[in-house]
Short mmCIF file of N, CA and C and ligand atoms in Angstrom, two decimals:
data_model
loop_
_atom_site.label_atom_id
_atom_site.label_comp_id
_atom_site.label_asym_id
_atom_site.label_seq_id
_atom_site.Cartn_x
_atom_site.Cartn_y
_atom_site.Cartn_z
N UNK A 1 -48.96 56.55 -12.32
CA UNK A 1 -47.78 56.90 -11.50
C UNK A 1 -47.54 55.85 -10.42
N UNK A 2 -48.62 55.54 -9.70
CA UNK A 2 -48.51 54.53 -8.64
C UNK A 2 -48.03 53.19 -9.20
N UNK A 3 -48.61 52.90 -10.39
CA UNK A 3 -48.28 51.62 -11.02
C UNK A 3 -46.77 51.52 -11.36
N UNK A 4 -46.24 52.60 -11.99
CA UNK A 4 -44.81 52.61 -12.33
C UNK A 4 -43.98 52.49 -11.07
N UNK A 5 -44.40 53.22 -10.03
CA UNK A 5 -43.67 53.17 -8.76
C UNK A 5 -43.57 51.75 -8.24
N UNK A 6 -44.73 51.09 -8.24
CA UNK A 6 -44.73 49.74 -7.66
C UNK A 6 -43.93 48.78 -8.54
N UNK A 7 -43.95 49.02 -9.86
CA UNK A 7 -43.13 48.16 -10.74
C UNK A 7 -41.65 48.37 -10.49
N UNK A 8 -41.30 49.65 -10.28
CA UNK A 8 -39.89 49.93 -9.98
C UNK A 8 -39.48 49.25 -8.67
N UNK A 9 -40.39 49.35 -7.68
CA UNK A 9 -40.12 48.71 -6.39
C UNK A 9 -39.92 47.20 -6.59
N UNK A 10 -40.82 46.63 -7.41
CA UNK A 10 -40.73 45.19 -7.68
C UNK A 10 -39.36 44.85 -8.26
N UNK A 11 -38.93 45.71 -9.24
CA UNK A 11 -37.63 45.48 -9.89
C UNK A 11 -36.50 45.51 -8.86
N UNK A 12 -36.58 46.50 -7.98
CA UNK A 12 -35.53 46.64 -6.96
C UNK A 12 -35.51 45.40 -6.06
N UNK A 13 -36.73 44.97 -5.66
CA UNK A 13 -36.83 43.78 -4.79
C UNK A 13 -36.24 42.56 -5.50
N UNK A 14 -36.62 42.41 -6.83
CA UNK A 14 -36.10 41.27 -7.59
C UNK A 14 -34.58 41.31 -7.65
N UNK A 15 -34.03 42.54 -7.85
CA UNK A 15 -32.57 42.66 -7.87
C UNK A 15 -31.96 42.18 -6.56
N UNK A 16 -32.62 42.56 -5.43
CA UNK A 16 -32.14 42.10 -4.12
C UNK A 16 -32.17 40.58 -4.05
N UNK A 17 -33.29 40.01 -4.52
CA UNK A 17 -33.44 38.56 -4.48
C UNK A 17 -32.32 37.88 -5.27
N UNK A 18 -32.06 38.41 -6.47
CA UNK A 18 -30.97 37.84 -7.29
C UNK A 18 -29.63 37.94 -6.56
N UNK A 19 -29.41 39.15 -5.97
CA UNK A 19 -28.13 39.36 -5.28
C UNK A 19 -27.99 38.35 -4.14
N UNK A 20 -29.10 38.15 -3.40
CA UNK A 20 -29.05 37.22 -2.26
C UNK A 20 -28.79 35.79 -2.76
N UNK A 21 -29.51 35.41 -3.86
CA UNK A 21 -29.32 34.07 -4.41
C UNK A 21 -27.87 33.83 -4.82
N UNK A 22 -27.29 34.82 -5.52
CA UNK A 22 -25.90 34.69 -5.96
C UNK A 22 -24.98 34.59 -4.75
N UNK A 23 -25.30 35.41 -3.74
CA UNK A 23 -24.50 35.38 -2.50
C UNK A 23 -24.52 33.99 -1.88
N UNK A 24 -25.74 33.41 -1.81
CA UNK A 24 -25.89 32.08 -1.20
C UNK A 24 -25.10 31.05 -2.01
N UNK A 25 -25.18 31.15 -3.33
CA UNK A 25 -24.44 30.23 -4.21
C UNK A 25 -22.93 30.32 -3.94
N UNK A 26 -22.43 31.55 -3.86
CA UNK A 26 -21.00 31.76 -3.65
C UNK A 26 -20.59 31.13 -2.31
N UNK A 27 -21.41 31.36 -1.28
CA UNK A 27 -21.08 30.81 0.05
C UNK A 27 -21.10 29.27 0.00
N UNK A 28 -22.12 28.72 -0.70
CA UNK A 28 -22.21 27.26 -0.82
C UNK A 28 -20.97 26.69 -1.49
N UNK A 29 -20.54 27.36 -2.58
CA UNK A 29 -19.33 26.92 -3.28
C UNK A 29 -18.13 26.97 -2.36
N UNK A 30 -18.02 28.07 -1.61
CA UNK A 30 -16.87 28.25 -0.72
C UNK A 30 -16.84 27.14 0.33
N UNK A 31 -18.01 26.81 0.89
CA UNK A 31 -18.09 25.75 1.91
C UNK A 31 -17.68 24.41 1.30
N UNK A 32 -18.18 24.13 0.08
CA UNK A 32 -17.83 22.87 -0.60
C UNK A 32 -16.32 22.77 -0.79
N UNK A 33 -15.73 23.85 -1.30
CA UNK A 33 -14.28 23.84 -1.55
C UNK A 33 -13.53 23.63 -0.23
N UNK A 34 -13.99 24.33 0.82
CA UNK A 34 -13.32 24.20 2.13
C UNK A 34 -13.41 22.77 2.63
N UNK A 35 -14.58 22.13 2.50
CA UNK A 35 -14.77 20.76 2.97
C UNK A 35 -13.87 19.79 2.20
N UNK A 36 -13.84 19.96 0.89
CA UNK A 36 -13.04 19.06 0.05
C UNK A 36 -11.57 19.17 0.43
N UNK A 37 -11.08 20.40 0.63
CA UNK A 37 -9.65 20.55 0.93
C UNK A 37 -9.35 20.04 2.33
N UNK A 38 -10.29 20.19 3.29
CA UNK A 38 -10.08 19.65 4.64
C UNK A 38 -9.98 18.13 4.57
N UNK A 39 -10.87 17.52 3.78
CA UNK A 39 -10.87 16.06 3.63
C UNK A 39 -9.54 15.56 3.10
N UNK A 40 -9.04 16.19 2.02
CA UNK A 40 -7.81 15.68 1.44
C UNK A 40 -6.64 15.93 2.38
N UNK A 41 -6.72 17.01 3.18
CA UNK A 41 -5.66 17.25 4.17
C UNK A 41 -5.63 16.13 5.19
N UNK A 42 -6.82 15.76 5.71
CA UNK A 42 -6.84 14.76 6.76
C UNK A 42 -6.39 13.42 6.20
N UNK A 43 -6.68 13.15 4.91
CA UNK A 43 -6.24 11.90 4.33
C UNK A 43 -4.71 11.85 4.28
N UNK A 44 -4.09 12.96 3.94
CA UNK A 44 -2.63 12.98 3.82
C UNK A 44 -1.97 12.91 5.19
N UNK A 45 -2.73 13.25 6.24
CA UNK A 45 -2.13 13.32 7.57
C UNK A 45 -2.25 12.02 8.36
N UNK A 46 -2.81 10.97 7.75
CA UNK A 46 -3.08 9.74 8.49
C UNK A 46 -1.80 9.17 9.12
N UNK A 47 -0.74 9.08 8.37
CA UNK A 47 0.49 8.46 8.87
C UNK A 47 1.27 9.42 9.75
N UNK A 48 1.96 8.85 10.76
CA UNK A 48 2.79 9.66 11.64
C UNK A 48 3.89 10.37 10.87
N UNK A 49 4.45 9.65 9.90
CA UNK A 49 5.56 10.21 9.14
C UNK A 49 5.08 11.10 8.00
N UNK A 50 3.77 11.26 7.91
CA UNK A 50 3.23 12.12 6.87
C UNK A 50 3.28 11.50 5.49
N UNK A 51 3.51 10.17 5.43
CA UNK A 51 3.58 9.52 4.12
C UNK A 51 2.19 9.10 3.69
N UNK A 52 1.90 9.25 2.44
CA UNK A 52 0.61 8.81 1.90
C UNK A 52 0.85 7.50 1.16
N UNK A 53 -0.01 6.50 1.41
CA UNK A 53 0.17 5.19 0.77
C UNK A 53 0.30 5.34 -0.74
N UNK A 54 -0.55 6.20 -1.29
CA UNK A 54 -0.60 6.30 -2.74
C UNK A 54 0.63 6.98 -3.32
N UNK A 55 1.35 7.78 -2.50
CA UNK A 55 2.49 8.50 -3.06
C UNK A 55 3.83 7.91 -2.60
N UNK A 56 3.80 7.00 -1.61
CA UNK A 56 5.05 6.41 -1.15
C UNK A 56 5.63 5.52 -2.26
N UNK A 57 6.92 5.67 -2.53
CA UNK A 57 7.54 4.80 -3.52
C UNK A 57 8.17 3.63 -2.78
N UNK A 58 7.79 2.41 -3.15
CA UNK A 58 8.32 1.23 -2.50
C UNK A 58 9.44 0.65 -3.35
N UNK A 59 10.51 0.26 -2.67
CA UNK A 59 11.67 -0.32 -3.33
C UNK A 59 11.36 -1.80 -3.59
N UNK A 60 11.76 -2.32 -4.74
CA UNK A 60 11.62 -3.76 -5.00
C UNK A 60 12.60 -4.48 -4.06
N UNK A 61 12.14 -5.52 -3.33
CA UNK A 61 12.96 -6.09 -2.25
C UNK A 61 14.18 -6.90 -2.69
N UNK A 62 14.30 -7.23 -4.00
CA UNK A 62 15.50 -7.95 -4.46
C UNK A 62 15.97 -7.38 -5.80
N UNK A 63 17.26 -7.57 -6.07
CA UNK A 63 17.83 -7.14 -7.36
C UNK A 63 18.07 -8.36 -8.25
N UNK A 64 17.90 -8.18 -9.55
CA UNK A 64 18.16 -9.24 -10.54
C UNK A 64 17.38 -10.51 -10.26
N UNK A 65 16.26 -10.39 -9.57
CA UNK A 65 15.49 -11.58 -9.22
C UNK A 65 14.40 -11.82 -10.26
N UNK A 66 13.90 -13.05 -10.29
CA UNK A 66 12.82 -13.40 -11.20
C UNK A 66 11.58 -13.70 -10.37
N UNK A 67 10.44 -13.18 -10.81
CA UNK A 67 9.18 -13.54 -10.14
C UNK A 67 8.79 -14.94 -10.62
N UNK A 68 8.93 -15.93 -9.73
CA UNK A 68 8.61 -17.30 -10.13
C UNK A 68 7.17 -17.67 -9.77
N UNK A 69 6.60 -16.97 -8.82
CA UNK A 69 5.18 -17.17 -8.53
C UNK A 69 4.59 -15.81 -8.14
N UNK A 70 3.53 -15.44 -8.84
CA UNK A 70 2.96 -14.11 -8.60
C UNK A 70 1.84 -14.18 -7.57
N UNK A 71 1.34 -13.01 -7.23
CA UNK A 71 0.23 -12.90 -6.27
C UNK A 71 -1.06 -13.42 -6.89
N UNK A 72 -1.85 -14.15 -6.11
CA UNK A 72 -3.20 -14.47 -6.55
C UNK A 72 -4.14 -14.42 -5.36
N UNK A 73 -5.15 -13.59 -5.48
CA UNK A 73 -6.09 -13.41 -4.37
C UNK A 73 -7.11 -14.52 -4.30
N UNK A 74 -7.49 -15.08 -5.46
CA UNK A 74 -8.52 -16.13 -5.44
C UNK A 74 -8.18 -17.28 -6.38
N UNK A 75 -7.36 -16.99 -7.42
CA UNK A 75 -7.01 -18.03 -8.40
C UNK A 75 -6.02 -19.01 -7.77
N UNK A 76 -6.26 -20.31 -7.94
CA UNK A 76 -5.38 -21.33 -7.35
C UNK A 76 -4.11 -21.48 -8.17
N UNK A 77 -2.99 -21.64 -7.47
CA UNK A 77 -1.71 -21.91 -8.14
C UNK A 77 -1.14 -23.20 -7.54
N UNK A 78 -0.39 -23.94 -8.36
CA UNK A 78 0.14 -25.22 -7.90
C UNK A 78 1.37 -25.03 -7.03
N UNK A 79 1.36 -25.66 -5.86
CA UNK A 79 2.53 -25.65 -5.00
C UNK A 79 3.28 -26.95 -5.24
N UNK A 80 4.44 -26.81 -5.90
CA UNK A 80 5.24 -27.95 -6.35
C UNK A 80 5.80 -28.74 -5.16
N UNK A 81 5.95 -28.07 -4.03
CA UNK A 81 6.50 -28.75 -2.84
C UNK A 81 5.42 -29.55 -2.13
N UNK A 82 4.28 -28.91 -1.91
CA UNK A 82 3.20 -29.58 -1.16
C UNK A 82 2.31 -30.41 -2.07
N UNK A 83 2.54 -30.31 -3.39
CA UNK A 83 1.74 -31.04 -4.39
C UNK A 83 0.24 -30.73 -4.21
N UNK A 84 -0.04 -29.44 -4.08
CA UNK A 84 -1.45 -29.07 -3.95
C UNK A 84 -1.67 -27.69 -4.57
N UNK A 85 -2.94 -27.42 -4.93
CA UNK A 85 -3.31 -26.12 -5.47
C UNK A 85 -3.70 -25.21 -4.33
N UNK A 86 -3.25 -23.96 -4.38
CA UNK A 86 -3.52 -23.04 -3.28
C UNK A 86 -3.50 -21.61 -3.80
N UNK A 87 -4.15 -20.69 -3.04
CA UNK A 87 -3.99 -19.28 -3.39
C UNK A 87 -2.64 -18.83 -2.85
N UNK A 88 -2.07 -17.82 -3.45
CA UNK A 88 -0.72 -17.37 -3.07
C UNK A 88 -0.76 -15.86 -2.96
N UNK A 89 -1.04 -15.37 -1.72
CA UNK A 89 -1.15 -13.91 -1.51
C UNK A 89 0.23 -13.34 -1.22
N UNK A 90 1.12 -13.54 -2.17
CA UNK A 90 2.52 -13.14 -2.01
C UNK A 90 3.16 -13.15 -3.39
N UNK A 91 4.38 -12.58 -3.47
CA UNK A 91 5.17 -12.70 -4.68
C UNK A 91 6.44 -13.46 -4.31
N UNK A 92 6.79 -14.48 -5.10
CA UNK A 92 8.04 -15.21 -4.87
C UNK A 92 9.11 -14.69 -5.82
N UNK A 93 10.18 -14.15 -5.24
CA UNK A 93 11.32 -13.67 -6.03
C UNK A 93 12.42 -14.72 -5.94
N UNK A 94 12.79 -15.29 -7.07
CA UNK A 94 13.88 -16.27 -7.08
C UNK A 94 15.19 -15.53 -7.30
N UNK A 95 16.15 -15.80 -6.39
CA UNK A 95 17.43 -15.10 -6.45
C UNK A 95 18.26 -15.57 -7.63
N UNK A 96 19.05 -14.67 -8.18
CA UNK A 96 20.05 -15.07 -9.16
C UNK A 96 21.40 -14.94 -8.49
N UNK A 97 22.14 -13.90 -8.82
CA UNK A 97 23.46 -13.74 -8.21
C UNK A 97 23.40 -12.98 -6.88
N UNK A 98 22.36 -12.14 -6.69
CA UNK A 98 22.28 -11.32 -5.48
C UNK A 98 21.27 -11.94 -4.51
N UNK A 99 21.75 -12.30 -3.32
CA UNK A 99 20.87 -12.92 -2.33
C UNK A 99 20.29 -11.89 -1.35
N UNK A 100 20.81 -10.64 -1.40
CA UNK A 100 20.38 -9.60 -0.46
C UNK A 100 18.90 -9.27 -0.61
N UNK A 101 18.29 -8.98 0.54
CA UNK A 101 16.89 -8.54 0.56
C UNK A 101 16.86 -7.13 1.14
N UNK A 102 16.10 -6.24 0.48
CA UNK A 102 16.05 -4.83 0.87
C UNK A 102 14.70 -4.47 1.51
N UNK A 103 14.74 -3.60 2.51
CA UNK A 103 13.51 -3.05 3.08
C UNK A 103 12.82 -2.25 1.98
N UNK A 104 11.51 -2.44 1.81
CA UNK A 104 10.82 -1.78 0.69
C UNK A 104 10.53 -0.31 0.96
N UNK A 105 10.56 0.09 2.24
CA UNK A 105 10.32 1.49 2.60
C UNK A 105 10.87 1.73 4.00
N UNK A 106 10.94 2.99 4.40
CA UNK A 106 11.35 3.32 5.76
C UNK A 106 10.37 2.68 6.74
N UNK A 107 10.86 2.25 7.88
CA UNK A 107 9.96 1.66 8.86
C UNK A 107 10.69 1.11 10.07
N UNK A 108 9.97 0.36 10.89
CA UNK A 108 10.51 -0.22 12.11
C UNK A 108 10.30 -1.73 12.07
N UNK A 109 11.36 -2.49 12.37
CA UNK A 109 11.23 -3.96 12.40
C UNK A 109 10.30 -4.33 13.54
N UNK A 110 9.18 -4.97 13.21
CA UNK A 110 8.17 -5.27 14.23
C UNK A 110 8.15 -6.74 14.63
N UNK A 111 8.81 -7.61 13.85
CA UNK A 111 8.82 -9.03 14.21
C UNK A 111 9.94 -9.73 13.44
N UNK A 112 10.62 -10.64 14.12
CA UNK A 112 11.59 -11.55 13.50
C UNK A 112 11.38 -12.91 14.14
N UNK A 113 11.10 -13.93 13.32
CA UNK A 113 10.90 -15.26 13.90
C UNK A 113 11.27 -16.33 12.88
N UNK A 114 11.44 -17.54 13.34
CA UNK A 114 11.78 -18.67 12.47
C UNK A 114 10.87 -19.84 12.79
N UNK A 115 10.31 -20.45 11.77
CA UNK A 115 9.64 -21.73 11.99
C UNK A 115 9.89 -22.63 10.79
N UNK A 116 9.52 -23.87 10.94
CA UNK A 116 9.85 -24.89 9.93
C UNK A 116 9.21 -24.57 8.58
N UNK A 117 7.92 -24.22 8.59
CA UNK A 117 7.21 -24.04 7.32
C UNK A 117 7.62 -22.77 6.57
N UNK A 118 7.90 -21.68 7.30
CA UNK A 118 8.13 -20.38 6.66
C UNK A 118 9.59 -19.95 6.60
N UNK A 119 10.46 -20.70 7.27
CA UNK A 119 11.85 -20.27 7.37
C UNK A 119 11.95 -19.10 8.33
N UNK A 120 12.98 -18.26 8.16
CA UNK A 120 13.08 -17.07 9.00
C UNK A 120 12.26 -15.94 8.34
N UNK A 121 11.51 -15.23 9.18
CA UNK A 121 10.58 -14.20 8.69
C UNK A 121 10.90 -12.87 9.35
N UNK A 122 10.93 -11.80 8.53
CA UNK A 122 11.09 -10.44 9.06
C UNK A 122 9.83 -9.66 8.70
N UNK A 123 9.31 -8.92 9.67
CA UNK A 123 8.18 -8.03 9.39
C UNK A 123 8.60 -6.60 9.71
N UNK A 124 8.30 -5.68 8.79
CA UNK A 124 8.62 -4.27 8.99
C UNK A 124 7.33 -3.45 8.91
N UNK A 125 7.11 -2.61 9.94
CA UNK A 125 5.92 -1.75 9.95
C UNK A 125 6.27 -0.39 9.36
N UNK A 126 5.43 0.04 8.42
CA UNK A 126 5.62 1.33 7.75
C UNK A 126 4.48 2.27 8.12
N UNK A 127 4.48 3.47 7.54
CA UNK A 127 3.40 4.44 7.78
C UNK A 127 2.09 3.90 7.23
N UNK A 128 1.01 4.43 7.75
CA UNK A 128 -0.34 4.18 7.22
C UNK A 128 -0.79 2.72 7.33
N UNK A 129 -0.29 2.00 8.35
CA UNK A 129 -0.76 0.63 8.58
C UNK A 129 -0.22 -0.39 7.60
N UNK A 130 0.81 0.00 6.82
CA UNK A 130 1.41 -0.93 5.86
C UNK A 130 2.49 -1.75 6.55
N UNK A 131 2.45 -3.08 6.37
CA UNK A 131 3.50 -3.96 6.89
C UNK A 131 4.05 -4.78 5.73
N UNK A 132 5.39 -4.86 5.63
CA UNK A 132 5.99 -5.73 4.61
C UNK A 132 6.56 -6.95 5.32
N UNK A 133 6.36 -8.13 4.71
CA UNK A 133 6.72 -9.41 5.34
C UNK A 133 7.64 -10.19 4.40
N UNK A 134 8.81 -10.59 4.93
CA UNK A 134 9.84 -11.25 4.13
C UNK A 134 10.02 -12.66 4.68
N UNK A 135 9.60 -13.68 3.91
CA UNK A 135 9.72 -15.06 4.37
C UNK A 135 10.77 -15.82 3.56
N UNK A 136 11.22 -16.95 4.09
CA UNK A 136 12.27 -17.77 3.49
C UNK A 136 13.62 -17.06 3.52
N UNK A 137 13.83 -16.26 4.60
CA UNK A 137 15.12 -15.60 4.79
C UNK A 137 16.09 -16.58 5.44
N UNK A 138 17.40 -16.33 5.23
CA UNK A 138 18.42 -17.06 5.97
C UNK A 138 18.34 -16.60 7.43
N UNK A 139 18.69 -17.50 8.37
CA UNK A 139 18.43 -17.20 9.79
C UNK A 139 19.33 -16.09 10.34
N UNK A 140 20.51 -15.86 9.73
CA UNK A 140 21.39 -14.82 10.26
C UNK A 140 21.02 -13.45 9.67
N UNK A 141 19.89 -12.90 10.10
CA UNK A 141 19.39 -11.64 9.56
C UNK A 141 20.20 -10.46 10.09
N UNK A 142 20.09 -9.31 9.39
CA UNK A 142 20.88 -8.13 9.77
C UNK A 142 20.15 -7.22 10.75
N UNK A 143 18.90 -7.54 11.08
CA UNK A 143 18.10 -6.62 11.91
C UNK A 143 17.46 -7.36 13.08
N UNK A 144 17.01 -6.59 14.07
CA UNK A 144 16.27 -7.17 15.20
C UNK A 144 15.04 -6.29 15.47
N UNK A 145 14.11 -6.84 16.24
CA UNK A 145 12.87 -6.11 16.53
C UNK A 145 13.19 -4.75 17.16
N UNK A 146 12.55 -3.71 16.66
CA UNK A 146 12.76 -2.36 17.18
C UNK A 146 13.70 -1.53 16.34
N UNK A 147 14.48 -2.18 15.46
CA UNK A 147 15.41 -1.43 14.60
C UNK A 147 14.64 -0.54 13.62
N UNK A 148 15.15 0.69 13.46
CA UNK A 148 14.63 1.57 12.42
C UNK A 148 15.38 1.25 11.14
N UNK A 149 14.65 1.02 10.05
CA UNK A 149 15.33 0.74 8.78
C UNK A 149 14.89 1.76 7.75
N UNK A 150 15.73 1.97 6.75
CA UNK A 150 15.35 2.89 5.69
C UNK A 150 15.16 2.12 4.39
N UNK A 151 14.43 2.71 3.48
CA UNK A 151 14.13 2.08 2.19
C UNK A 151 15.43 1.67 1.51
N UNK A 152 15.51 0.43 1.05
CA UNK A 152 16.68 -0.03 0.32
C UNK A 152 17.76 -0.63 1.19
N UNK A 153 17.58 -0.57 2.52
CA UNK A 153 18.58 -1.13 3.43
C UNK A 153 18.56 -2.67 3.35
N UNK A 154 19.74 -3.29 3.35
CA UNK A 154 19.82 -4.75 3.32
C UNK A 154 19.44 -5.29 4.71
N UNK A 155 18.39 -6.13 4.75
CA UNK A 155 17.93 -6.65 6.04
C UNK A 155 18.35 -8.11 6.24
N UNK A 156 18.83 -8.76 5.18
CA UNK A 156 19.28 -10.14 5.28
C UNK A 156 19.39 -10.75 3.90
N UNK A 157 19.52 -12.08 3.86
CA UNK A 157 19.64 -12.79 2.58
C UNK A 157 18.55 -13.87 2.49
N UNK A 158 18.25 -14.24 1.25
CA UNK A 158 17.25 -15.30 1.06
C UNK A 158 17.91 -16.67 1.28
N UNK A 159 17.04 -17.67 1.48
CA UNK A 159 17.52 -19.05 1.61
C UNK A 159 16.43 -19.98 1.08
N UNK A 160 16.70 -21.29 1.14
CA UNK A 160 15.65 -22.24 0.77
C UNK A 160 15.04 -22.83 2.04
N UNK A 161 15.01 -22.00 3.10
CA UNK A 161 14.59 -22.49 4.41
C UNK A 161 13.09 -22.55 4.64
N UNK A 162 12.30 -22.16 3.63
CA UNK A 162 10.84 -22.19 3.81
C UNK A 162 10.32 -23.55 3.35
N UNK A 163 10.10 -24.44 4.30
CA UNK A 163 9.81 -25.84 3.96
C UNK A 163 8.60 -25.98 3.03
N UNK A 164 7.59 -25.12 3.19
CA UNK A 164 6.39 -25.31 2.36
C UNK A 164 6.60 -24.84 0.91
N UNK A 165 7.75 -24.21 0.62
CA UNK A 165 8.08 -23.85 -0.76
C UNK A 165 9.52 -24.27 -1.08
N UNK A 166 9.92 -25.40 -0.50
CA UNK A 166 11.31 -25.88 -0.59
C UNK A 166 11.79 -26.03 -2.03
N UNK A 167 10.92 -26.56 -2.89
CA UNK A 167 11.33 -26.86 -4.26
C UNK A 167 11.61 -25.62 -5.10
N UNK A 168 11.22 -24.44 -4.61
CA UNK A 168 11.50 -23.20 -5.34
C UNK A 168 12.98 -22.82 -5.19
N UNK A 169 13.66 -23.41 -4.23
CA UNK A 169 15.06 -23.06 -4.00
C UNK A 169 15.17 -21.75 -3.24
N UNK A 170 16.38 -21.15 -3.26
CA UNK A 170 16.59 -19.89 -2.51
C UNK A 170 15.72 -18.80 -3.11
N UNK A 171 14.76 -18.34 -2.36
CA UNK A 171 13.86 -17.29 -2.87
C UNK A 171 13.29 -16.49 -1.72
N UNK A 172 12.69 -15.37 -2.07
CA UNK A 172 12.00 -14.53 -1.09
C UNK A 172 10.49 -14.66 -1.32
N UNK A 173 9.77 -15.05 -0.28
CA UNK A 173 8.31 -15.06 -0.33
C UNK A 173 7.88 -13.75 0.32
N UNK A 174 7.39 -12.82 -0.51
CA UNK A 174 7.15 -11.45 -0.04
C UNK A 174 5.66 -11.14 0.05
N UNK A 175 5.24 -10.68 1.22
CA UNK A 175 3.83 -10.31 1.42
C UNK A 175 3.74 -8.87 1.91
N UNK A 176 2.59 -8.25 1.67
CA UNK A 176 2.31 -6.93 2.24
C UNK A 176 0.91 -6.94 2.83
N UNK A 177 0.74 -6.27 3.97
CA UNK A 177 -0.59 -6.11 4.55
C UNK A 177 -0.85 -4.62 4.80
N UNK A 178 -2.11 -4.24 4.72
CA UNK A 178 -2.54 -2.90 5.12
C UNK A 178 -3.62 -3.09 6.17
N UNK A 179 -3.40 -2.56 7.36
CA UNK A 179 -4.31 -2.76 8.50
C UNK A 179 -4.59 -4.25 8.70
N UNK A 180 -3.57 -5.08 8.53
CA UNK A 180 -3.69 -6.50 8.81
C UNK A 180 -4.27 -7.34 7.69
N UNK A 181 -4.65 -6.71 6.58
CA UNK A 181 -5.25 -7.45 5.47
C UNK A 181 -4.23 -7.59 4.35
N UNK A 182 -4.04 -8.82 3.84
CA UNK A 182 -3.07 -9.02 2.76
C UNK A 182 -3.49 -8.28 1.50
N UNK A 183 -2.54 -7.57 0.90
CA UNK A 183 -2.80 -6.83 -0.34
C UNK A 183 -1.84 -7.32 -1.41
N UNK A 184 -2.12 -6.95 -2.64
CA UNK A 184 -1.27 -7.35 -3.76
C UNK A 184 -0.06 -6.43 -3.83
N UNK A 185 1.15 -6.95 -3.57
CA UNK A 185 2.35 -6.10 -3.61
C UNK A 185 2.56 -5.43 -4.98
N UNK A 186 1.98 -6.03 -6.04
CA UNK A 186 2.11 -5.41 -7.36
C UNK A 186 1.53 -3.99 -7.39
N UNK A 187 0.58 -3.72 -6.48
CA UNK A 187 -0.03 -2.40 -6.44
C UNK A 187 0.88 -1.37 -5.79
N UNK A 188 1.97 -1.83 -5.18
CA UNK A 188 2.85 -0.92 -4.43
C UNK A 188 4.27 -0.86 -5.00
N UNK A 189 4.75 -2.01 -5.53
CA UNK A 189 6.12 -2.06 -6.02
C UNK A 189 6.16 -1.73 -7.51
N UNK A 190 7.18 -1.00 -7.91
CA UNK A 190 7.38 -0.73 -9.34
C UNK A 190 8.18 -1.90 -9.91
N UNK A 191 7.50 -2.97 -10.29
CA UNK A 191 8.20 -4.19 -10.68
C UNK A 191 8.74 -4.18 -12.10
N UNK A 192 8.57 -3.08 -12.79
CA UNK A 192 9.11 -2.98 -14.13
C UNK A 192 10.62 -3.12 -14.14
N UNK A 193 11.28 -2.70 -13.04
CA UNK A 193 12.75 -2.71 -13.03
C UNK A 193 13.30 -3.68 -11.99
N UNK A 194 12.63 -4.81 -11.80
CA UNK A 194 13.12 -5.79 -10.81
C UNK A 194 14.31 -6.58 -11.36
ZN1 ZN B 1 5.53 -18.05 -1.92
#
């Protein structure tokens, strides 16, 4: 009798242990799920405008243009003007009939300047530390520092004013940076329909 009693007690205790284990597992799962969802929330909230780099659609900065020199992070490309091999952390769009240049996304014009080597340059700051940079622009640009621009807005026209790429003719030398580091614009622009 005593033996059966103690075995029954053992069974009851084991049932409690199982119940507690399952409870702990459920709580652990709940905490994991809560942490994961908090993480993804904070990632989406990085930008003031609530835009996520990965989901923002960037407009191609020119229409009917041809990519005459693509981005290269380490591979050397020949610069026909300077007669030297160099890396080219930019995309060169050669104009055809349309000289207009479009802002690739909503943002604020953060810099406009002109120098001999780069021609006139416009920089636009977007959400999440993304900056788009337009070089070899004609000097009579449509925007000034502080202007709010929207995606697709015409900010100016291309020219052959960038002395270090003079032989390319009228073109846009387009760069993008994230937190100040040059990135490959191909990762952001849908260039299938340029
Ligand atoms: Zn270039």
